[in-house]
Amino acid sequence: MRRIAFLLFAILLAATSFAATASAPTNVQLTIYNQNFALVKENRDMSLEKGMNTVSILDVAARIEPSSVAFKSLTDPNAVVVREQNYQYDLVNSRTILNKSLGKRVKIIKYLDGTVKEIEGIVLSTPENGLVLQTANGIVLNPSGEIQVMEMPQGLVPRPTLAWKLDSDRAGPQKTEISYLTNNITWSADYVAVVDSLDKYVDLTGWVTLDNKSGVTYENASLNLMAGDVHRVQPQREFEGFALTAPMAAKAAEPQFAEKAFFEYHLYTLKDKTTVRDKESKQISLLTAAHIPAKKVYVYDGARNQRKVNVLMEIVNSQASNLGMPLPKGKVRVYKQESDANQHFIGEDLIDHTPKDEKVRLYLGDAFDLVGERKQMTQRQISDHEREESYEISLRNHKDLPVTIVIVEHLWGDWKITQSSHGYNKKDANTVEIPVEVPKDGEVKVTYTVRIKW
């Protein structure tokens, strides 16, 4: 009796369900993370009847995470209850139509030399495994031609669709909020730096690049960009059900993004609304800063790079340096200004998320006219747990100006430098830096001896 009563209730519920209507989004908020996903929040107007309503919306992202969908009424949250929600993604195309036509009657039409030949039969196997038809004259294997389906299979939708069954205490209009996470949409920061002819100052321009492959266009959206490393749990399968809980400039231009700290991340909000189209890459200006003090640094790490001397450019991300805003991670392309106003590309590097007042160091390449050479001169075993080593490092400068090269040495164990021809700085437990001034067209040899215990 209880089972019969439940079935009768289900039949009655289906019979009294109204097909409600939903408007296009009236307000869209888009928060994009630089980890290839976004949070979409939109408002829609719905007209509900008292009782059970069914409502579907088709203009949602194709790469939606169904388990992240949340629905609520803004007009009267206690009056509308979600009884069921579904994500329908079995899309209408020739493959799905034929796959769902197994056991159904189809017609094959073939045009040959001005004549039309028709074959009609029951689909026994779909084209994926080789089309097989049961006709009145027997089995036909892999017939070619135009396939005409007699009836559209049920359950197919023209595009990904969200559908709800809503129980409303009253009839009338409702303003609603729908939110969900979607994948295949991301943003990145790209920077262009122009170094002046004397390598003393840098002009920096920052761009935000949006890349939308989520399967839908976000019209007139309020745009937020989240910078930071947000932890996400990787799903074991694509669909897991739903969660029903609410979820180069001479003069700096006016910034288009407002920046603020948000939790342990940084949020950049575009001041004006924008449209982010599907399958579109869009660039928006992030910042412009001129006349940033810069320092060119030469580094020789002989243990890792036998002869090459690295060239780096350093700036400080501070207000005193005409910067001072958190810089999202991204690629920095660097150009150098010639005295005659020409510019040439001189290298590029990636920066991580950089807070204000921190140093930015860009590796641009290797110096053509500077050469390093590192040799181990002696090695002496003092005891079973102690050894002494000595090294000679030669630096040669073929420029017509003197330069300072910073030697980087990596030491291990419990070490102590017992002799050194030049002063050194202990950077950490395993790193020593030795700044050396090398005259023009000159050579300097640096020697040191280290004792290591373990």
XYZ file of C-alpha atoms in Angstrom:
454
model
C 0.000 0.000 0.000
C 2.814 2.429 0.848
C 4.458 1.739 -2.542
C 1.151 2.277 -4.355
C 0.552 5.492 -2.441
C 4.056 6.731 -3.327
C 3.492 5.978 -7.037
C 0.148 7.755 -6.961
C 1.821 10.763 -5.288
C 4.554 10.809 -7.956
C 1.974 10.643 -10.757
C -0.075 13.411 -9.143
C 3.083 15.508 -8.656
C 4.019 15.162 -12.328
C 0.507 15.999 -13.429
C 0.392 19.211 -11.375
C 3.871 20.483 -12.364
C 3.855 23.821 -14.211
C 6.387 24.794 -16.878
C 7.828 28.042 -15.561
C 9.701 30.620 -17.619
C 13.115 32.146 -16.888
C 14.557 35.319 -18.391
C 18.030 35.803 -19.781
C 20.551 36.845 -17.108
C 19.799 40.335 -15.789
C 23.109 40.609 -13.943
C 26.290 38.547 -14.364
C 29.241 38.431 -11.968
C 32.284 36.552 -13.205
C 35.237 35.712 -10.949
C 38.050 34.117 -12.959
C 40.924 32.259 -11.302
C 44.309 31.796 -12.960
C 43.921 28.029 -12.540
C 41.582 27.544 -15.523
C 38.217 27.865 -13.777
C 35.714 30.571 -12.823
C 32.787 31.244 -10.518
C 29.685 32.403 -12.410
C 26.895 34.164 -10.517
C 23.853 35.474 -12.358
C 20.386 36.845 -11.591
C 17.309 35.759 -13.553
C 13.637 36.664 -13.337
C 11.226 33.734 -13.146
C 7.444 33.512 -13.204
C 6.289 30.691 -10.933
C 2.905 29.157 -10.217
C 1.871 27.998 -6.786
C 2.913 24.402 -6.362
C 5.414 22.413 -8.385
C 7.209 24.153 -11.278
C 9.736 22.932 -13.826
C 12.186 25.437 -15.276
C 15.125 24.998 -17.655
C 17.887 27.335 -18.808
C 20.037 26.571 -21.836
C 22.573 29.418 -21.823
C 24.978 27.974 -19.256
C 28.654 27.059 -19.623
C 29.326 23.788 -21.423
C 32.215 23.071 -19.004
C 30.110 23.565 -15.877
C 30.830 21.553 -12.709
C 27.324 20.276 -11.905
C 28.109 19.534 -8.254
C 28.829 23.242 -7.698
C 25.405 24.559 -8.819
C 23.435 26.596 -6.284
C 19.953 28.119 -6.709
C 18.039 30.486 -4.462
C 15.175 32.948 -4.586
C 16.109 36.541 -3.774
C 12.476 37.667 -3.597
C 11.407 35.177 -0.931
C 14.019 32.517 -0.102
C 11.650 30.628 2.216
C 8.852 30.437 -0.357
C 10.743 28.488 -3.040
C 12.270 25.075 -2.363
C 14.422 23.112 -4.814
C 13.044 19.579 -5.003
C 15.261 18.400 -7.849
C 17.888 19.735 -10.198
C 19.465 18.163 -13.259
C 22.285 18.900 -15.657
C 21.447 17.622 -19.131
C 24.420 17.295 -21.463
C 23.413 14.628 -24.002
C 23.589 16.988 -26.975
C 21.838 16.802 -30.322
C 24.243 15.701 -33.064
C 24.357 13.001 -35.716
C 26.280 10.595 -33.486
C 23.953 10.811 -30.465
C 20.826 10.682 -32.658
C 21.989 7.479 -34.357
C 23.189 5.945 -31.078
C 19.745 6.520 -29.564
C 18.039 5.200 -32.710
C 19.181 1.637 -32.045
C 16.171 -0.608 -32.711
C 14.354 2.222 -34.511
C 13.428 2.482 -38.194
C 15.565 4.713 -40.455
C 15.800 5.362 -44.173
C 19.025 5.542 -46.260
C 18.751 7.783 -49.317
C 21.436 7.492 -51.995
C 21.690 9.726 -55.062
C 23.420 8.053 -58.012
C 23.546 9.245 -61.641
C 20.363 11.264 -61.297
C 18.435 8.452 -59.643
C 17.389 8.086 -56.028
C 17.706 4.773 -54.202
C 16.136 4.241 -50.780
C 16.813 1.553 -48.176
C 14.550 1.332 -45.143
C 15.195 -0.817 -42.113
C 15.735 -1.246 -38.382
C 19.089 -0.130 -36.893
C 20.857 -3.168 -35.409
C 24.271 -1.521 -34.984
C 25.320 2.118 -35.032
C 28.019 3.566 -37.344
C 30.595 3.508 -34.524
C 30.668 -0.307 -34.833
C 29.630 -0.390 -38.487
C 26.052 0.472 -39.498
C 23.826 -2.638 -39.774
C 20.205 -2.480 -40.977
C 17.536 -5.168 -40.848
C 15.507 -4.624 -44.052
C 12.617 -6.534 -45.586
C 15.101 -8.130 -47.980
C 17.676 -9.085 -45.334
C 20.658 -7.631 -43.490
C 22.461 -4.645 -45.057
C 26.007 -3.870 -43.876
C 27.476 -0.351 -43.901
C 25.031 1.244 -46.326
C 26.159 4.658 -47.581
C 24.060 7.712 -48.234
C 21.950 10.254 -46.408
C 20.423 8.801 -43.233
C 16.873 9.906 -42.495
C 15.619 9.295 -38.941
C 11.882 8.783 -38.612
C 11.606 10.261 -35.087
C 13.806 12.339 -32.784
C 15.036 10.282 -29.807
C 14.011 11.589 -26.413
C 16.411 13.039 -23.867
C 18.609 15.039 -26.257
C 19.153 18.764 -25.786
C 20.533 21.342 -28.266
C 23.071 22.575 -25.705
C 23.949 21.913 -22.037
C 20.893 22.650 -19.906
C 20.223 23.193 -16.209
C 16.762 22.086 -15.117
C 15.020 22.428 -11.739
C 11.842 21.212 -10.117
C 10.796 24.067 -7.793
C 8.092 23.990 -5.128
C 6.639 27.502 -4.645
C 4.308 28.568 -1.825
C 2.759 31.270 -4.005
C 2.320 32.332 -7.584
C 4.082 35.361 -9.020
C 7.433 36.713 -10.184
C 10.634 35.728 -8.420
C 14.100 37.200 -8.696
C 16.569 34.345 -8.435
C 20.330 33.848 -8.141
C 22.149 30.974 -9.822
C 25.837 30.259 -9.275
C 28.219 27.565 -10.428
C 31.863 26.804 -11.167
C 32.997 26.205 -14.720
C 36.290 25.057 -16.205
C 38.177 26.060 -19.360
C 38.264 29.762 -18.611
C 41.370 31.421 -17.214
C 43.403 34.600 -17.082
C 47.059 35.477 -17.025
C 49.125 38.607 -16.627
C 51.517 39.717 -19.361
C 53.979 42.550 -18.935
C 56.036 44.660 -21.319
C 59.123 46.322 -19.841
C 61.187 48.906 -21.747
C 64.684 49.593 -20.413
C 66.185 53.008 -21.169
C 69.398 53.434 -23.157
C 71.526 53.634 -19.971
C 69.931 50.577 -18.260
C 68.916 52.810 -15.334
C 65.112 52.977 -15.592
C 62.244 50.794 -16.795
C 58.769 51.634 -18.102
C 56.337 48.813 -17.300
C 52.965 48.018 -18.863
C 50.788 45.188 -17.557
C 47.994 43.422 -19.433
C 45.385 40.916 -18.353
C 44.702 38.225 -20.953
C 41.389 36.357 -20.634
C 40.922 33.048 -22.461
C 37.364 31.704 -22.549
C 36.737 28.164 -23.770
C 33.931 27.419 -21.286
C 31.250 27.179 -23.988
C 29.198 30.307 -23.296
C 29.438 34.097 -23.659
C 29.147 36.270 -20.540
C 27.360 39.425 -21.626
C 27.969 42.730 -19.840
C 29.575 41.004 -16.857
C 31.093 42.425 -13.689
C 34.619 41.016 -13.894
C 36.803 39.921 -10.972
C 40.210 38.279 -11.252
C 41.528 36.235 -8.335
C 45.324 36.056 -8.031
C 46.784 33.367 -5.815
C 47.169 29.623 -5.491
C 43.704 28.382 -4.507
C 43.686 24.739 -3.439
C 41.221 22.516 -5.279
C 40.459 18.827 -4.871
C 40.727 17.012 -8.175
C 37.498 15.091 -8.903
C 37.695 11.378 -9.657
C 35.003 11.596 -12.307
C 33.495 14.395 -14.321
C 29.948 14.432 -12.916
C 29.128 13.677 -9.291
C 25.654 15.143 -8.651
C 24.680 18.444 -7.091
C 25.316 20.345 -3.896
C 22.154 22.123 -2.840
C 23.841 24.545 -0.453
C 24.435 28.186 -1.428
C 27.601 28.509 -2.515
C 54.526 51.556 -22.663
C 53.545 54.758 -21.368
C 55.105 58.154 -20.887
C 52.266 59.000 -18.567
C 50.545 56.433 -16.383
C 46.929 55.858 -17.385
C 44.125 55.606 -14.849
C 44.072 51.962 -13.686
C 41.092 49.968 -14.966
C 41.295 47.445 -12.119
C 40.776 48.100 -8.413
C 42.934 45.797 -6.292
C 42.367 44.595 -2.735
C 43.457 41.771 -0.447
C 40.878 38.975 -0.208
C 41.450 36.173 2.304
C 45.050 35.085 1.520
C 44.805 36.138 -2.128
C 44.411 39.356 -4.117
C 41.296 40.371 -6.031
C 41.342 42.634 -9.077
C 37.969 44.135 -10.026
C 37.383 45.762 -13.404
C 35.749 49.157 -12.875
C 33.505 48.858 -15.941
C 31.510 45.882 -17.156
C 32.722 43.849 -20.117
C 31.568 41.039 -22.395
C 33.684 37.878 -22.379
C 32.803 35.916 -25.504
C 33.137 32.187 -25.943
C 36.265 31.110 -27.844
C 37.782 34.567 -27.434
C 41.056 35.867 -26.073
C 40.641 39.368 -24.637
C 43.283 41.749 -23.308
C 42.584 44.492 -20.767
C 45.109 46.994 -19.448
C 46.171 46.206 -15.865
C 48.787 48.877 -15.058
C 51.256 51.369 -16.460
C 54.267 52.653 -14.535
C 57.078 54.829 -15.844
C 60.614 55.644 -14.737
C 61.065 52.678 -12.381
C 64.649 52.574 -11.036
C 66.376 49.442 -12.333
C 69.653 47.664 -11.719
C 71.470 45.342 -14.118
C 73.138 42.429 -12.324
C 75.702 39.961 -13.666
C 75.774 36.534 -11.981
C 78.252 33.690 -12.495
C 77.182 30.308 -11.091
C 80.095 28.154 -12.229
C 78.926 24.891 -10.680
C 75.693 25.033 -12.692
C 76.748 27.035 -15.760
C 80.373 26.394 -16.696
C 81.254 29.545 -18.686
C 78.112 31.667 -19.021
C 77.540 34.836 -17.033
C 73.813 35.471 -16.532
C 72.294 38.919 -17.067
C 69.479 39.931 -14.728
C 67.430 43.097 -14.308
C 66.214 44.047 -10.832
C 63.422 46.409 -9.824
C 61.683 46.942 -6.492
C 57.883 46.743 -6.413
C 57.396 49.773 -4.164
C 55.609 53.123 -4.279
C 58.995 54.839 -4.085
C 59.815 53.095 -7.379
C 56.479 54.201 -8.957
C 54.954 50.720 -8.491
C 53.777 49.320 -5.141
C 50.828 47.088 -6.131
C 50.657 43.272 -5.891
C 51.774 41.928 -9.261
C 50.023 38.762 -10.505
C 52.283 36.056 -11.860
C 52.934 36.205 -15.572
C 55.439 36.625 -18.377
C 57.555 39.784 -18.655
C 58.895 40.641 -22.113
C 61.768 43.111 -21.967
C 62.835 45.589 -24.659
C 65.727 48.053 -24.666
C 65.488 51.626 -25.890
C 68.248 52.836 -28.186
C 69.370 56.461 -28.194
C 67.657 56.967 -31.566
C 64.282 55.806 -30.164
C 64.454 52.307 -31.657
C 63.543 49.362 -29.449
C 64.856 45.792 -29.512
C 63.728 42.661 -27.691
C 66.369 41.545 -25.153
C 64.714 38.687 -23.253
C 61.768 37.479 -21.208
C 61.125 35.768 -17.904
C 58.281 34.576 -15.699
C 57.496 36.186 -12.357
C 55.489 34.615 -9.551
C 52.812 36.472 -7.572
C 54.824 39.348 -6.123
C 53.611 41.391 -3.110
C 54.368 45.078 -2.806
C 57.799 46.100 -1.524
C 59.360 42.873 -2.796
C 62.179 42.672 -5.343
C 61.555 41.489 -8.909
C 64.555 39.861 -10.593
C 64.306 39.012 -14.309
C 66.724 36.627 -16.008
C 67.160 37.987 -19.553
C 69.954 35.836 -21.002
C 73.735 35.419 -20.935
C 76.334 38.145 -21.428
C 78.210 37.938 -24.729
C 81.392 39.710 -23.558
C 81.747 38.181 -20.068
C 83.235 34.760 -19.424
C 83.659 32.688 -16.282
C 85.760 29.629 -15.545
C 85.712 27.499 -12.387
C 88.335 24.932 -11.336
C 88.769 22.762 -8.269
C 92.475 23.102 -7.410
C 92.901 20.794 -4.411
C 91.010 18.241 -2.362
C 92.391 16.887 0.935
C 90.792 14.346 3.244
C 91.470 15.458 6.815
C 89.506 12.727 8.612
C 86.634 10.325 8.031
C 84.208 13.220 8.503
C 86.150 16.275 7.341
C 87.515 17.407 3.995
C 89.259 20.510 2.644
C 88.739 21.827 -0.895
C 90.108 24.838 -2.754
C 88.758 26.522 -5.903
C 89.891 29.081 -8.455
C 87.333 31.142 -10.390
C 88.443 33.311 -13.317
C 86.289 36.172 -14.592
C 87.122 37.854 -17.915
C 85.589 41.108 -19.107
C 85.848 41.950 -22.826
C 83.723 45.101 -22.548
C 85.089 48.637 -22.744
C 83.699 49.389 -19.276
C 84.366 47.806 -15.868
C 81.591 45.576 -14.495
C 80.718 43.907 -11.212
C 80.011 40.168 -11.414
C 78.487 38.278 -8.504
C 79.925 34.775 -8.092
C 77.479 32.268 -6.589
C 78.917 29.189 -4.851
C 76.893 26.298 -3.406
C 78.357 24.634 -0.316
C 77.144 21.638 1.670
C 77.499 20.101 5.109
C 78.961 21.999 8.060
C 81.294 24.291 6.114
C 83.760 27.057 6.929
C 85.775 29.188 4.494
C 89.327 29.282 5.842
C 90.864 31.446 3.100
C 89.423 33.772 0.443
C 91.025 36.280 -1.896
C 87.855 38.412 -1.895
C 85.122 39.288 0.553
C 81.976 37.146 0.490
C 78.397 37.203 1.782
C 76.728 34.166 3.328
C 73.216 34.198 1.803
C 71.960 31.045 3.536
C 73.190 27.692 4.892
C 74.276 26.519 1.429
C 74.951 29.661 -0.622
C 77.810 32.171 -0.769
C 77.932 35.269 -2.967
C 81.226 36.953 -3.919
C 80.897 40.347 -5.672
C 83.907 41.028 -7.900
C 84.731 44.153 -9.902
C 86.380 43.227 -13.208
C 88.175 46.007 -15.151
C 87.528 46.606 -18.838
C 89.387 44.150 -21.055
C 90.651 42.579 -17.844
C 90.636 39.358 -15.839
C 90.274 38.677 -12.114
C 90.999 35.387 -10.366
C 89.140 34.538 -7.173
C 90.395 31.780 -4.888
C 88.984 30.307 -1.706
C 89.474 27.280 0.534
C 86.658 25.619 2.446
C 86.582 22.941 5.143
C 83.520 20.706 5.210
C 82.392 18.439 8.045
C 79.610 15.867 7.955
